[in-house]
Amino acid sequence: MKYWVLLLPLCVCIHAYETIIDVLSRHSEFSTLIGHLQRQRLVVFVNQLDSATLFAPNNEAFRQLKDIEITRERLLYHLIPEYLPTQLIHPGQLLESCYIRPGLLETNYTGQKLKITEWVQTLKVNNVSLSRPDIYVNAKTTIHAVDQVLSPPKMASEVVKEHDERLYHLIRQAQLIHLIDSHHTFTLFVSSRYLMDKFNSIERQYLTSHEGFQDLNLILKYSIVSRPIYLDTHPVGDTSYTTESGEQIHLKVDMNRRMTVNHIPVLHRDVVAANGIVHYLDDTLSSNAFVFTTRKCLIGLNATKFVSLVDEQGLGHYLDDHSHHLTILAPTNEAMDEDAIPNNLKKQWLSYHFIEGAYEPHTLSDQMVLKTKYSSPYLRDAQRLLIQTTNQSVFFGPRSKMIGSTYRIQENIIYRITNPLSLPKDLFTSLVVDLDYTLFLATLYKSGLVQTLNSAEGITVFAPTNTAFEELGLVTRYLLHSEGKSDLRTVLQYHVTPSLLYYQDLSSMKTISLTNESIYLHQGPHQIRMGLHANASSAKNARVEPTDLLLSNGVVHPISRLQIPPSAHITHQKLLKSMSAYLMNDMLDRTRVLDGLDLDDVYLLVPTDQAFSALESVWNDTATLTKIAKLHVLPKRRPQTEEFETLLADENTIMMGQGMVKVKGQPVGVHAHILGMGSVRRGGVIEIDAVLFPVEKKDGGVWGTLFVVFLWLSIWVVGSTGGSVLYKMYKRSKDGYETIEIERQESQ
């Protein structure tokens, strides 16, 4: 018995110095592990460790790997060069293995990390359960059996990819893979949410574009620190770290080991990577270095062609200097056609897309004109842009419609538009496409004023519509006649003022025309009227339409009535000449009824030359012709009636109405139709289709009346059969035509 007592210390000593290989050899469940250690020549290395902990995969763990090669490095990753029984390890603890990858961690001798976790009071290493912990080897060595083969950590980029593949692609797009996979130790702070969810759709579009590369790079670098930050052993308190973007992040660890980064809670800490450590946060870190500017917003709105042209033409300061307070109208890339813009106009054209002042849609009203950044040399002022609004949308100019919503950025407002704007053109080019101004354009062309007005600077044109010209009847015919060219030029020049007056600027005011005469504007409750006089209620005033047709050198306002200024000397005789009223003129010359007569307020009834064929029988009867001539001169209108006095006796009164003219007292059906009218400054001319005859007051009662009717019908029959001959002979005599013999015989 005493011999056994003496041998007991020796047995204990022998047992105390058993090696890992000895213990593994006694357990058949580790036979596969022994075989791999032998093949990788690690038996001696393992036995020589003074202190160690082995996480030993059992045979079943190796069978699960199937065709995966078991390398020396992988086996070393299961070995910790220190004694760590379960009572010395805790959840969250990081362990350093014998697997060394030089240059990836703090030093060339720092081993790859493992992490202890816990699940329902069961300890795990790298999320693999310890199936049989604390298998005793010796006083400085222990074995923890695991039911899976541990995998060495992957590079940081692969760790990120497994967590969030979309984030991995962003890192690749920002060309940061080479950074976080380099031989250096990094700490990555990764959000549990997708990075791009923090930004709106326009910001996302920008950041993922080629132009947004630098900003995306900067944002991602703000989550990278080029040193290891192990939170398991991090001291309590506040600590600041410099990120790869050059900015600071602030880490706080409280007494309860709760941790935040920039006040964002840490959800999962110390996820090991081959070249560092990864921490998962509850939200994305926000870099203050990233500022979303007007330029970046336009890129995000798919207006890169517009931005490129703006820079090319030296207008980039409108995008970069937010002190301008602009409204920017940006065509999309699909709408842009650079080739359609002449090179010498690109800068002006681009400037026209920048409006002074930041206008939200609710601040815009229909027919508003806004000042742009295009300073036109033909205006001596900034060019304007016309706004048109509907219940659903906003139009800039004639064809550029707002797309979607507006974007406020750096005190600017951005609108996307369907089409690029067109610069205003000259007067003739602008109006030629509008059928309401064909007569106005014809008169401009005939008067020779087109070039004059196109080259003028800063003009306002009050443009009469076709209806306005047509309402003047015989006056318009005169103005378009070759004899009326001088007066036409004067009339048109009166409708132009050498100053810029947009509709929103109009009020009760006076301005000066190109004829140096006054144009009076009258502000009413619902409209603005313009005219020759200060009298706002004049029937001759024209209504100014509430719109602006913008020109390269001014603005056009449509008006409802053509104005005839005093400087245009339109007389009865000028109208008669333009009407080719040769026979009326001849009758007036023969009878001299106008000699000494003040023609103010006088209206002349002018039958057509064809109508004068009825006078063939009395043409040489001066007394009768004089009576007929006087009947066609109306010096006075009777008050509150449609009756006019003539130069004949009072009983020969002219009645007008319903487009007809007749002598009062003539039988029903004996009348002339009004073909046209034209006013002079006071009075005017009325063209009719028949000659009027005086009513002869003779005794004879009914028989006298029947005689007059018979005489009227006889003259009409004679006129209808022979009047054309008289008219032809008169015309030929006026034109110097001599009748040849055969015609004379046919006439006889």
XYZ file of C-alpha atoms in Angstrom:
748
model
C 0.000 0.000 0.000
C 2.840 2.379 0.817
C 4.218 1.894 -2.712
C 0.993 3.131 -4.264
C 1.136 6.242 -2.106
C 4.660 6.911 -3.293
C 3.669 6.452 -7.001
C 0.538 8.688 -6.851
C 2.335 12.063 -7.298
C 4.204 10.619 -10.255
C 0.935 9.506 -11.896
C -0.619 12.936 -11.359
C 2.416 14.628 -12.874
C 2.315 12.359 -15.909
C -1.389 13.084 -16.357
C -0.824 16.859 -15.942
C 1.551 17.003 -18.868
C -0.579 15.203 -21.402
C -0.786 16.991 -24.772
C -3.723 17.896 -26.981
C -2.735 15.127 -29.357
C -2.736 12.613 -26.488
C -6.258 13.560 -25.455
C -7.583 13.674 -29.004
C -6.126 10.236 -29.658
C -8.106 8.740 -26.784
C -11.408 10.022 -28.278
C -12.507 8.312 -31.458
C -14.790 11.258 -32.361
C -11.652 13.268 -33.186
C -9.946 10.727 -35.437
C -10.568 12.801 -38.559
C -9.086 15.851 -36.864
C -5.973 13.844 -35.850
C -5.570 12.728 -39.449
C -5.707 16.331 -40.775
C -3.227 17.518 -38.133
C -0.840 14.776 -39.162
C -1.183 15.513 -42.872
C -0.538 19.224 -42.302
C 2.460 18.409 -40.055
C 0.949 20.273 -37.117
C 1.305 17.553 -34.425
C 4.676 18.759 -33.185
C 3.552 22.430 -33.311
C 0.454 21.674 -31.251
C 2.341 19.564 -28.702
C 4.952 22.271 -28.162
C 2.427 24.946 -27.118
C 2.888 25.780 -23.434
C -0.716 26.998 -23.189
C -3.546 26.482 -25.616
C -7.236 26.129 -26.266
C -8.446 24.012 -29.147
C -11.911 24.240 -30.686
C -11.965 20.655 -31.938
C -14.398 19.692 -34.769
C -15.675 16.161 -34.406
C -15.817 13.610 -37.189
C -19.383 14.598 -38.122
C -18.266 18.199 -38.570
C -15.707 17.149 -41.186
C -18.214 14.948 -42.994
C -20.426 18.007 -43.454
C -17.684 19.784 -45.399
C -17.690 17.201 -48.180
C -15.260 18.365 -50.871
C -13.839 21.416 -49.077
C -10.080 21.199 -48.604
C -8.799 21.295 -45.025
C -5.721 23.502 -45.068
C -3.042 24.161 -42.497
C -4.396 27.714 -42.076
C -7.895 26.490 -41.401
C -6.689 24.099 -38.724
C -4.590 26.800 -37.052
C -7.703 29.002 -36.884
C -9.177 26.506 -34.372
C -6.225 26.919 -32.031
C -5.933 29.714 -29.446
C -2.444 30.190 -27.918
C -3.794 30.631 -24.374
C -5.710 28.667 -21.788
C -9.422 29.585 -21.976
C -11.774 27.276 -20.107
C -15.440 28.289 -20.284
C -15.222 30.136 -16.982
C -12.748 32.547 -18.618
C -14.751 33.311 -21.726
C -17.891 35.407 -22.108
C -20.304 36.423 -24.852
C -18.883 39.129 -27.107
C -15.326 38.204 -26.319
C -12.803 38.258 -29.187
C -10.124 35.579 -29.276
C -6.893 35.620 -31.239
C -6.089 32.416 -33.100
C -2.808 30.918 -34.269
C -3.758 31.651 -37.888
C -1.706 34.686 -38.899
C -2.183 36.669 -42.126
C 0.658 39.188 -42.144
C -0.326 42.812 -42.751
C -4.074 42.368 -42.338
C -4.426 43.105 -38.642
C -2.603 45.318 -36.191
C 0.853 43.699 -36.619
C 2.408 41.031 -38.767
C 2.061 38.645 -35.826
C -1.599 39.270 -34.904
C -3.715 36.177 -35.371
C -7.132 36.066 -36.989
C -10.026 36.644 -34.594
C -12.832 34.444 -33.335
C -15.853 35.714 -31.490
C -17.689 34.155 -28.559
C -21.464 34.466 -28.578
C -24.269 33.002 -26.519
C -27.638 31.534 -27.467
C -30.041 30.301 -24.783
C -27.227 29.925 -22.237
C -25.128 27.960 -24.725
C -21.749 29.381 -25.613
C -20.807 29.591 -29.252
C -17.713 30.440 -31.184
C -18.326 32.140 -34.546
C -21.959 31.051 -34.074
C -20.947 27.394 -33.743
C -22.083 25.681 -30.530
C -19.592 24.167 -28.092
C -20.974 20.595 -28.151
C -18.615 19.366 -25.355
C -16.710 22.137 -23.614
C -13.779 21.932 -21.231
C -12.167 18.593 -22.187
C -9.220 18.648 -19.838
C -5.715 18.312 -21.275
C -3.476 19.809 -18.638
C -3.298 22.776 -16.337
C -2.615 25.153 -19.228
C -4.517 23.493 -22.032
C -8.138 22.655 -22.769
C -10.289 21.415 -25.600
C -13.815 22.538 -26.563
C -15.508 20.164 -28.955
C -17.561 21.802 -31.752
C -19.934 20.208 -34.214
C -18.838 22.301 -37.192
C -15.510 23.160 -38.764
C -14.824 26.876 -38.207
C -14.293 29.093 -41.249
C -11.597 31.779 -41.125
C -12.864 35.351 -41.481
C -13.409 36.767 -44.953
C -12.126 40.090 -46.173
C -14.192 43.119 -45.152
C -15.818 43.509 -48.586
C -17.090 39.908 -48.460
C -18.483 40.439 -44.969
C -20.401 43.465 -46.241
C -21.604 41.572 -49.294
C -23.064 38.786 -47.153
C -24.899 41.346 -45.039
C -26.125 43.741 -47.783
C -25.341 42.966 -51.402
C -26.740 46.334 -52.553
C -24.296 48.129 -50.269
C -21.482 45.978 -51.647
C -22.347 47.120 -55.190
C -22.325 50.742 -54.058
C -18.854 50.228 -52.552
C -17.712 48.691 -55.814
C -19.269 51.548 -57.813
C -17.435 54.045 -55.607
C -14.214 52.122 -56.285
C -13.635 51.423 -52.599
C -13.228 47.644 -52.790
C -9.492 48.033 -53.171
C -9.443 50.150 -50.010
C -11.383 47.902 -47.659
C -9.675 44.777 -49.036
C -6.157 46.204 -48.774
C -3.536 44.931 -46.298
C -4.574 47.265 -43.569
C -6.836 47.077 -40.555
C -10.220 48.781 -40.908
C -13.339 49.326 -38.870
C -16.553 49.544 -40.862
C -19.801 50.947 -39.516
C -22.588 49.396 -41.579
C -26.236 50.378 -41.324
C -28.915 47.757 -40.856
C -30.857 49.790 -43.411
C -30.001 50.264 -47.076
C -27.815 53.326 -47.478
C -29.806 54.753 -50.407
C -33.063 54.675 -48.450
C -31.766 57.723 -46.621
C -31.956 59.788 -49.822
C -34.841 60.838 -52.047
C -35.162 59.549 -55.598
C -33.373 62.548 -57.139
C -30.452 62.271 -54.731
C -30.243 58.534 -55.386
C -30.226 59.113 -59.129
C -27.382 61.585 -58.728
C -25.284 59.467 -56.362
C -25.464 56.438 -58.621
C -24.616 58.466 -61.750
C -21.151 58.913 -63.178
C -21.146 62.532 -61.998
C -22.048 61.500 -58.431
C -19.087 59.141 -58.053
C -17.050 61.459 -55.812
C -19.931 62.171 -53.437
C -20.843 58.489 -53.157
C -17.204 57.773 -52.409
C -17.201 60.464 -49.706
C -20.407 59.181 -48.068
C -19.098 55.619 -47.907
C -15.706 56.680 -46.579
C -17.440 58.361 -43.655
C -18.272 54.863 -42.389
C -14.676 53.620 -42.551
C -11.985 54.117 -39.890
C -8.477 52.976 -40.749
C -7.766 51.310 -37.399
C -9.414 48.515 -35.411
C -12.094 49.565 -32.910
C -13.022 46.547 -30.782
C -16.135 47.453 -28.865
C -15.973 44.450 -26.519
C -12.949 45.942 -24.797
C -13.644 49.594 -25.536
C -13.432 51.864 -22.499
C -16.480 53.653 -21.134
C -16.930 57.263 -22.240
C -16.898 59.376 -25.394
C -14.256 58.860 -28.049
C -13.809 60.514 -31.436
C -12.278 58.815 -34.455
C -11.231 60.237 -37.814
C -12.826 58.495 -40.775
C -11.450 57.976 -44.276
C -13.478 61.012 -45.439
C -11.520 63.219 -43.026
C -14.528 63.824 -40.771
C -14.988 62.806 -37.158
C -17.381 60.223 -35.759
C -18.226 60.080 -32.077
C -18.459 56.778 -30.191
C -20.078 56.668 -26.770
C -20.017 53.705 -24.352
C -22.071 54.078 -21.188
C -21.718 52.268 -17.883
C -24.164 49.583 -19.002
C -22.067 48.906 -22.094
C -24.706 50.468 -24.337
C -22.985 51.972 -27.352
C -23.872 54.635 -29.919
C -22.067 56.142 -32.892
C -23.167 59.717 -33.621
C -26.141 58.955 -31.363
C -27.106 55.947 -33.506
C -27.411 52.712 -31.470
C -25.014 49.851 -32.210
C -27.077 46.739 -32.969
C -24.327 44.140 -33.533
C -20.743 44.747 -32.608
C -17.414 43.186 -33.430
C -18.282 41.143 -36.501
C -14.861 39.833 -37.426
C -13.269 40.245 -40.842
C -9.876 39.103 -42.024
C -8.630 42.674 -42.157
C -10.659 44.351 -39.471
C -13.947 44.544 -37.674
C -17.510 45.436 -38.661
C -20.186 47.026 -36.484
C -23.858 47.175 -37.496
C -25.800 50.323 -36.627
C -29.508 51.062 -36.414
C -29.251 53.781 -39.093
C -26.906 55.286 -41.639
C -24.174 57.675 -40.643
C -24.699 61.074 -42.305
C -21.711 62.873 -43.722
C -21.836 66.636 -43.367
C -19.373 66.882 -46.223
C -22.070 65.871 -48.698
C -24.121 68.888 -49.792
C -26.850 68.402 -52.354
C -26.534 71.394 -54.663
C -28.534 72.767 -57.566
C -26.077 71.234 -60.004
C -26.382 67.805 -58.376
C -30.173 68.054 -58.356
C -30.226 68.747 -62.102
C -28.013 65.720 -62.713
C -30.373 63.633 -60.606
C -33.252 64.938 -62.732
C -31.672 63.531 -65.884
C -30.659 66.961 -67.181
C -26.957 66.202 -67.615
C -26.869 67.523 -71.200
C -28.319 70.813 -69.989
C -25.742 71.014 -67.169
C -22.911 70.193 -69.559
C -23.954 72.961 -71.958
C -24.324 75.448 -69.099
C -20.729 74.751 -68.053
C -19.497 74.822 -71.628
C -20.975 78.299 -72.149
C -19.519 79.706 -68.929
C -22.808 79.870 -67.022
C -21.930 77.352 -64.305
C -22.094 80.046 -61.622
C -25.885 79.943 -61.907
C -25.732 76.344 -60.659
C -23.048 76.732 -58.012
C -23.759 80.113 -56.423
C -26.969 79.742 -54.406
C -27.197 83.483 -53.726
C -28.873 84.045 -57.120
C -32.382 82.838 -56.109
C -33.382 81.492 -59.516
C -36.130 79.494 -61.178
C -34.418 77.003 -63.467
C -36.242 75.402 -66.400
C -34.421 72.177 -67.214
C -35.159 70.097 -70.331
C -34.512 66.385 -69.886
C -31.770 64.658 -71.862
C -34.336 63.137 -74.205
C -35.707 66.581 -75.116
C -32.319 68.181 -75.775
C -31.036 68.543 -79.331
C -27.801 70.514 -79.334
C -27.585 70.538 -83.114
C -30.824 72.529 -83.306
C -29.205 75.448 -81.462
C -26.823 77.701 -83.455
C -23.430 77.961 -81.759
C -23.597 81.757 -81.671
C -26.904 81.633 -79.767
C -26.237 78.850 -77.251
C -25.285 81.165 -74.403
C -28.341 83.391 -74.928
C -30.583 80.350 -75.306
C -29.302 78.785 -72.084
C -29.616 82.087 -70.181
C -33.276 82.185 -71.192
C -33.863 79.051 -69.063
C -32.900 80.929 -65.872
C -35.626 83.167 -64.396
C -34.803 85.822 -61.830
C -36.473 84.885 -58.545
C -37.549 81.521 -57.137
C -41.180 80.896 -58.157
C -43.222 78.049 -56.725
C -46.157 76.929 -58.919
C -48.726 78.569 -56.655
C -47.025 81.947 -57.147
C -47.406 81.801 -60.940
C -50.479 83.222 -62.650
C -51.755 83.041 -66.198
C -50.204 85.545 -68.644
C -47.500 86.523 -66.161
C -44.221 87.607 -67.767
C -41.039 86.881 -65.834
C -37.607 88.401 -66.245
C -34.927 85.942 -67.359
C -31.144 86.045 -67.225
C -30.968 86.618 -70.978
C -30.053 90.275 -71.484
C -31.123 90.920 -75.052
C -29.191 93.631 -76.921
C -32.364 94.350 -78.896
C -34.396 95.099 -75.774
C -31.931 97.110 -73.728
C -33.302 94.981 -70.908
C -33.652 91.367 -69.783
C -35.833 89.234 -72.026
C -39.117 88.069 -70.529
C -40.821 84.688 -70.543
C -44.588 84.285 -70.788
C -46.283 81.973 -68.271
C -49.564 80.237 -69.036
C -51.372 78.253 -66.356
C -54.208 75.751 -66.415
C -55.901 73.771 -63.667
C -53.469 70.924 -64.196
C -50.197 72.373 -65.369
C -47.922 75.293 -66.143
C -46.559 76.237 -69.567
C -43.405 78.258 -70.076
C -43.580 79.952 -73.445
C -45.804 78.456 -76.133
C -44.863 74.766 -75.894
C -42.747 73.925 -72.831
C -44.883 72.141 -70.252
C -43.939 71.472 -66.651
C -43.192 67.797 -65.858
C -43.979 66.372 -62.424
C -43.142 68.305 -59.290
C -40.829 71.209 -58.622
C -37.665 70.939 -56.547
C -36.439 73.583 -54.104
C -32.705 73.426 -53.600
C -30.329 76.093 -52.238
C -32.943 78.865 -52.540
C -33.569 77.903 -56.187
C -36.628 76.277 -57.754
C -36.183 73.697 -60.518
C -38.858 72.775 -63.059
C -38.462 69.928 -65.507
C -39.959 70.837 -68.888
C -41.051 68.782 -71.881
C -39.260 70.907 -74.492
C -36.409 73.415 -74.479
C -37.516 77.038 -74.665
C -37.332 78.973 -77.920
C -35.914 82.482 -77.970
C -38.448 85.127 -79.046
C -38.176 85.996 -82.726
C -38.630 89.213 -84.696
C -42.035 90.775 -85.343
C -42.681 89.346 -88.804
C -41.507 85.814 -87.931
C -43.535 85.777 -84.716
C -46.813 86.868 -86.317
C -46.617 85.048 -89.631
C -47.826 81.804 -88.017
C -50.938 83.453 -86.552
C -53.848 83.772 -88.978
C -55.372 86.595 -86.902
C -52.671 88.998 -88.081
C -52.474 88.384 -91.826
C -53.785 91.872 -92.703
C -51.475 93.523 -90.194
C -48.493 91.701 -91.674
C -49.621 92.556 -95.206
C -49.762 96.243 -94.308
C -46.352 96.079 -92.625
C -44.886 94.516 -95.725
C -46.622 96.965 -98.068
C -45.540 99.985 -96.021
C -41.903 98.884 -95.958
C -41.800 98.958 -92.130
C -40.837 95.331 -91.495
C -37.094 95.918 -91.442
C -37.497 99.188 -89.540
C -39.466 97.548 -86.732
C -37.318 94.415 -86.648
C -34.209 96.514 -86.043
C -35.795 98.838 -83.459
C -34.848 98.371 -79.803
C -37.344 97.890 -76.987
C -40.660 98.511 -78.745
C -44.295 97.833 -77.879
C -46.598 97.061 -80.803
C -50.369 97.404 -80.539
C -51.309 95.006 -83.342
C -54.805 95.269 -84.874
C -56.358 91.919 -85.668
C -57.871 91.059 -89.049
C -61.294 91.920 -87.629
C -60.026 95.366 -86.608
C -58.928 96.063 -90.186
C -62.128 94.697 -91.693
C -64.295 96.878 -89.474
C -62.773 100.013 -91.030
C -64.043 98.915 -94.427
C -63.239 101.531 -97.061
C -60.461 103.042 -94.944
C -58.643 99.709 -95.001
C -59.182 99.539 -98.776
C -57.600 102.965 -99.081
C -54.673 102.104 -96.849
C -53.945 99.034 -98.943
C -54.214 101.063 -102.157
C -51.038 102.346 -103.730
C -52.254 105.916 -103.124
C -52.529 105.226 -99.385
C -48.981 104.009 -98.718
C -47.853 107.186 -96.955
C -50.893 107.294 -94.674
C -50.597 103.544 -94.097
C -47.045 104.005 -92.873
C -48.199 106.766 -90.515
C -51.083 104.666 -89.154
C -48.828 101.683 -88.484
C -46.143 103.793 -86.824
C -48.781 105.236 -84.505
C -49.403 101.705 -83.209
C -45.784 101.371 -82.063
C -44.225 102.992 -79.017
C -40.444 103.026 -78.464
C -40.708 101.734 -74.900
C -41.340 98.320 -73.358
C -44.840 97.988 -71.929
C -45.827 94.493 -70.845
C -49.510 93.947 -70.144
C -48.942 93.724 -66.401
C -47.342 97.199 -66.593
C -50.285 98.837 -68.362
C -52.578 101.210 -66.489
C -54.258 104.550 -67.083
C -51.335 106.292 -68.686
C -50.056 108.100 -71.741
C -47.200 107.026 -73.952
C -45.715 108.414 -77.158
C -45.855 106.624 -80.499
C -43.302 106.544 -83.308
C -45.269 109.386 -84.945
C -44.606 111.462 -81.813
C -48.319 111.484 -81.005
C -49.945 110.456 -77.737
C -51.362 107.005 -77.129
C -53.824 107.019 -74.244
C -54.334 103.885 -72.170
C -57.372 103.583 -69.924
C -57.600 101.101 -67.065
C -61.126 99.751 -66.652
C -62.512 97.249 -64.140
C -62.069 94.298 -66.493
C -60.009 95.516 -69.412
C -57.571 98.076 -70.733
C -58.453 100.249 -73.715
C -56.241 102.418 -75.892
C -57.076 105.314 -78.170
C -56.269 108.732 -79.581
C -57.801 110.811 -76.813
C -57.892 111.129 -73.059
C -61.612 110.344 -73.184
C -61.837 106.827 -71.755
C -65.424 106.322 -72.970
C -64.785 107.011 -76.655
C -66.416 104.432 -78.912
C -63.322 104.509 -81.103
C -61.061 103.211 -78.338
C -59.639 99.733 -78.862
C -59.660 96.892 -76.359
C -56.148 95.649 -75.504
C -56.128 91.860 -75.228
C -54.666 90.633 -71.884
C -51.640 88.856 -73.297
C -48.054 89.429 -74.324
C -46.587 88.123 -77.562
C -42.880 88.394 -76.871
C -40.493 89.528 -79.594
C -36.732 89.532 -79.780
C -36.912 93.316 -79.509
C -40.161 93.993 -77.702
C -43.725 92.873 -77.126
C -47.004 92.757 -79.079
C -50.483 93.408 -77.671
C -53.461 92.521 -79.908
C -56.076 95.304 -80.149
C -59.664 95.214 -81.378
C -59.763 98.462 -83.396
C -57.403 100.192 -85.788
C -56.596 103.735 -84.696
C -56.295 106.540 -87.299
C -54.096 109.307 -85.853
C -54.489 112.975 -86.872
C -51.172 112.804 -88.706
C -52.784 110.415 -91.209
C -54.719 112.801 -93.521
C -57.454 110.525 -94.814
C -60.048 112.524 -96.762
C -63.239 111.874 -98.700
C -61.379 112.349 -101.944
C -58.683 109.818 -100.989
C -61.321 107.239 -100.184
C -63.120 107.914 -103.482
C -59.904 107.447 -105.382
C -59.114 104.144 -103.674
C -62.668 102.988 -104.481
C -62.155 103.728 -108.189
C -65.337 105.808 -107.998
C -64.591 107.560 -111.282
C -68.169 108.405 -112.218
C -68.987 109.740 -108.743
C -65.954 111.990 -108.957
C -67.013 113.065 -112.448
C -70.524 113.883 -111.243
C -69.148 115.954 -108.366
C -66.829 117.778 -110.758
C -69.656 118.486 -113.219
C -72.101 119.738 -110.616
C -69.612 121.516 -108.287
C -71.908 120.750 -105.334
C -68.984 120.455 -102.934
C -67.427 123.797 -103.828
C -67.195 125.916 -100.710
C -68.779 123.216 -98.573
C -67.181 122.379 -95.211
C -66.873 118.595 -95.358
C -66.615 118.158 -91.581
C -69.277 115.675 -90.484
C -70.332 115.165 -94.106
C -71.056 111.667 -95.401
C -71.032 110.934 -99.119
C -73.217 108.235 -100.603
C -71.116 106.785 -103.409
C -72.787 104.496 -105.980
C -70.506 102.107 -107.805
C -69.521 102.991 -111.348
C -71.721 100.139 -112.527
C -74.691 101.734 -110.771
C -74.147 104.975 -112.684
C -75.213 103.258 -115.866
C -78.749 104.237 -114.878
C -77.892 107.939 -115.471
C -77.058 107.679 -119.156
C -80.175 109.569 -120.151
C -79.617 112.495 -117.768
C -75.802 112.680 -117.721
C -75.769 115.857 -119.808
C -78.757 117.353 -117.980
C -76.871 119.524 -115.494
C -79.920 120.543 -113.469
C -81.140 116.985 -112.965
C -77.603 115.718 -112.354
C -77.087 118.433 -109.744
C -80.222 117.350 -107.863
C -79.004 113.749 -107.901
C -75.522 114.805 -106.710
C -76.959 116.869 -103.850
C -79.101 113.924 -102.806
C -75.880 111.934 -102.231
C -74.310 114.515 -99.897
C -75.406 114.140 -96.262
C -74.270 117.138 -94.173
C -76.284 116.371 -91.058
C -77.941 113.561 -89.163
C -81.262 114.232 -87.510
C -81.047 113.666 -83.726
C -82.090 110.286 -82.348
C -83.105 108.943 -85.771
C -81.617 107.038 -88.670
C -82.496 109.927 -91.004
C -79.993 112.250 -92.686
C -80.562 115.600 -94.297
C -79.226 116.152 -97.824
C -78.217 119.235 -99.793
C -81.669 119.136 -101.390
C -84.780 120.481 -99.766
C -85.878 119.114 -96.408
C -88.397 116.766 -97.963
C -85.586 114.785 -99.605
C -84.367 112.902 -96.558
C -82.165 109.794 -96.594
C -83.159 106.866 -94.432
C -80.691 104.147 -93.395
C -81.167 100.824 -91.697
C -80.631 97.094 -92.012
C -77.858 97.579 -94.583
C -80.051 99.635 -96.928
C -80.372 103.277 -97.983
C -83.492 104.881 -99.447
C -84.990 108.275 -100.088
C -87.836 108.943 -97.729
C -91.070 108.875 -99.688
C -89.908 106.476 -102.379
C -92.091 103.387 -102.877
C -91.302 100.137 -101.078
C -88.564 98.249 -102.879
C -86.912 101.366 -104.261
C -83.632 101.479 -102.308
C -79.889 100.827 -102.484
C -77.788 98.358 -100.526
C -74.782 99.479 -98.486
C -71.635 97.792 -99.791
C -69.100 99.398 -97.523
C -68.335 102.318 -95.267
C -65.283 104.334 -94.392
C -64.816 107.082 -91.831
C -62.514 110.058 -92.133
C -61.605 112.194 -89.168
C -65.103 113.745 -89.265
C -67.636 112.239 -91.635
C -67.050 109.517 -94.148
C -68.003 107.657 -97.287
C -70.750 105.049 -97.813
C -70.558 102.826 -100.879
C -73.955 101.777 -102.323
C -75.037 99.626 -105.241
C -77.578 102.010 -106.835
C -78.025 105.683 -107.628
C -80.692 107.412 -105.535
C -83.271 109.725 -107.145
C -85.109 112.588 -105.501
C -88.809 112.424 -104.788
C -90.624 114.845 -107.107
C -93.562 116.596 -105.383
C -96.111 117.007 -108.200
C -99.895 117.219 -108.335
C -101.526 114.139 -109.748
C -102.031 111.963 -106.667
C -101.874 108.297 -107.425
C -101.169 108.883 -111.084
C -98.206 111.040 -110.192
C -96.813 108.321 -107.970
C -97.336 105.719 -110.664
C -95.535 107.981 -113.084
C -92.495 108.223 -110.819
C -92.448 104.470 -110.372
C -92.766 104.017 -114.140
C -89.902 106.484 -114.678
C -87.706 104.659 -112.119
C -88.357 101.271 -113.758
C -87.727 102.678 -117.235
C -84.390 104.108 -116.168
C -83.471 100.798 -114.545
C -84.329 98.829 -117.727
C -82.374 101.236 -119.907
C -79.496 101.113 -117.461
C -79.421 97.338 -117.354
C -79.321 97.039 -121.159
C -77.102 99.954 -122.070
C -75.363 100.986 -118.904
C -72.480 98.689 -119.358
C -71.731 100.340 -122.727
C -71.641 103.778 -121.099
C -69.402 102.475 -118.319
C -67.043 100.848 -120.821
C -66.849 104.027 -122.932
C -66.103 106.066 -119.835
C -63.407 103.747 -118.641
C -61.766 103.644 -122.013
C -61.788 107.420 -122.286
C -60.160 107.615 -118.839
C -57.530 105.110 -119.946
C -56.883 106.796 -123.298
C -58.505 103.957 -125.291
C -59.664 104.639 -128.868
C -62.550 102.591 -130.285
C -61.719 100.684 -133.469
C -64.179 100.755 -136.398
C -65.762 97.332 -135.872
C -66.508 98.162 -132.264
C -68.107 101.462 -133.284
C -70.351 99.632 -135.769
C -71.324 97.038 -133.142
C -72.072 99.839 -130.722
C -74.347 101.590 -133.241
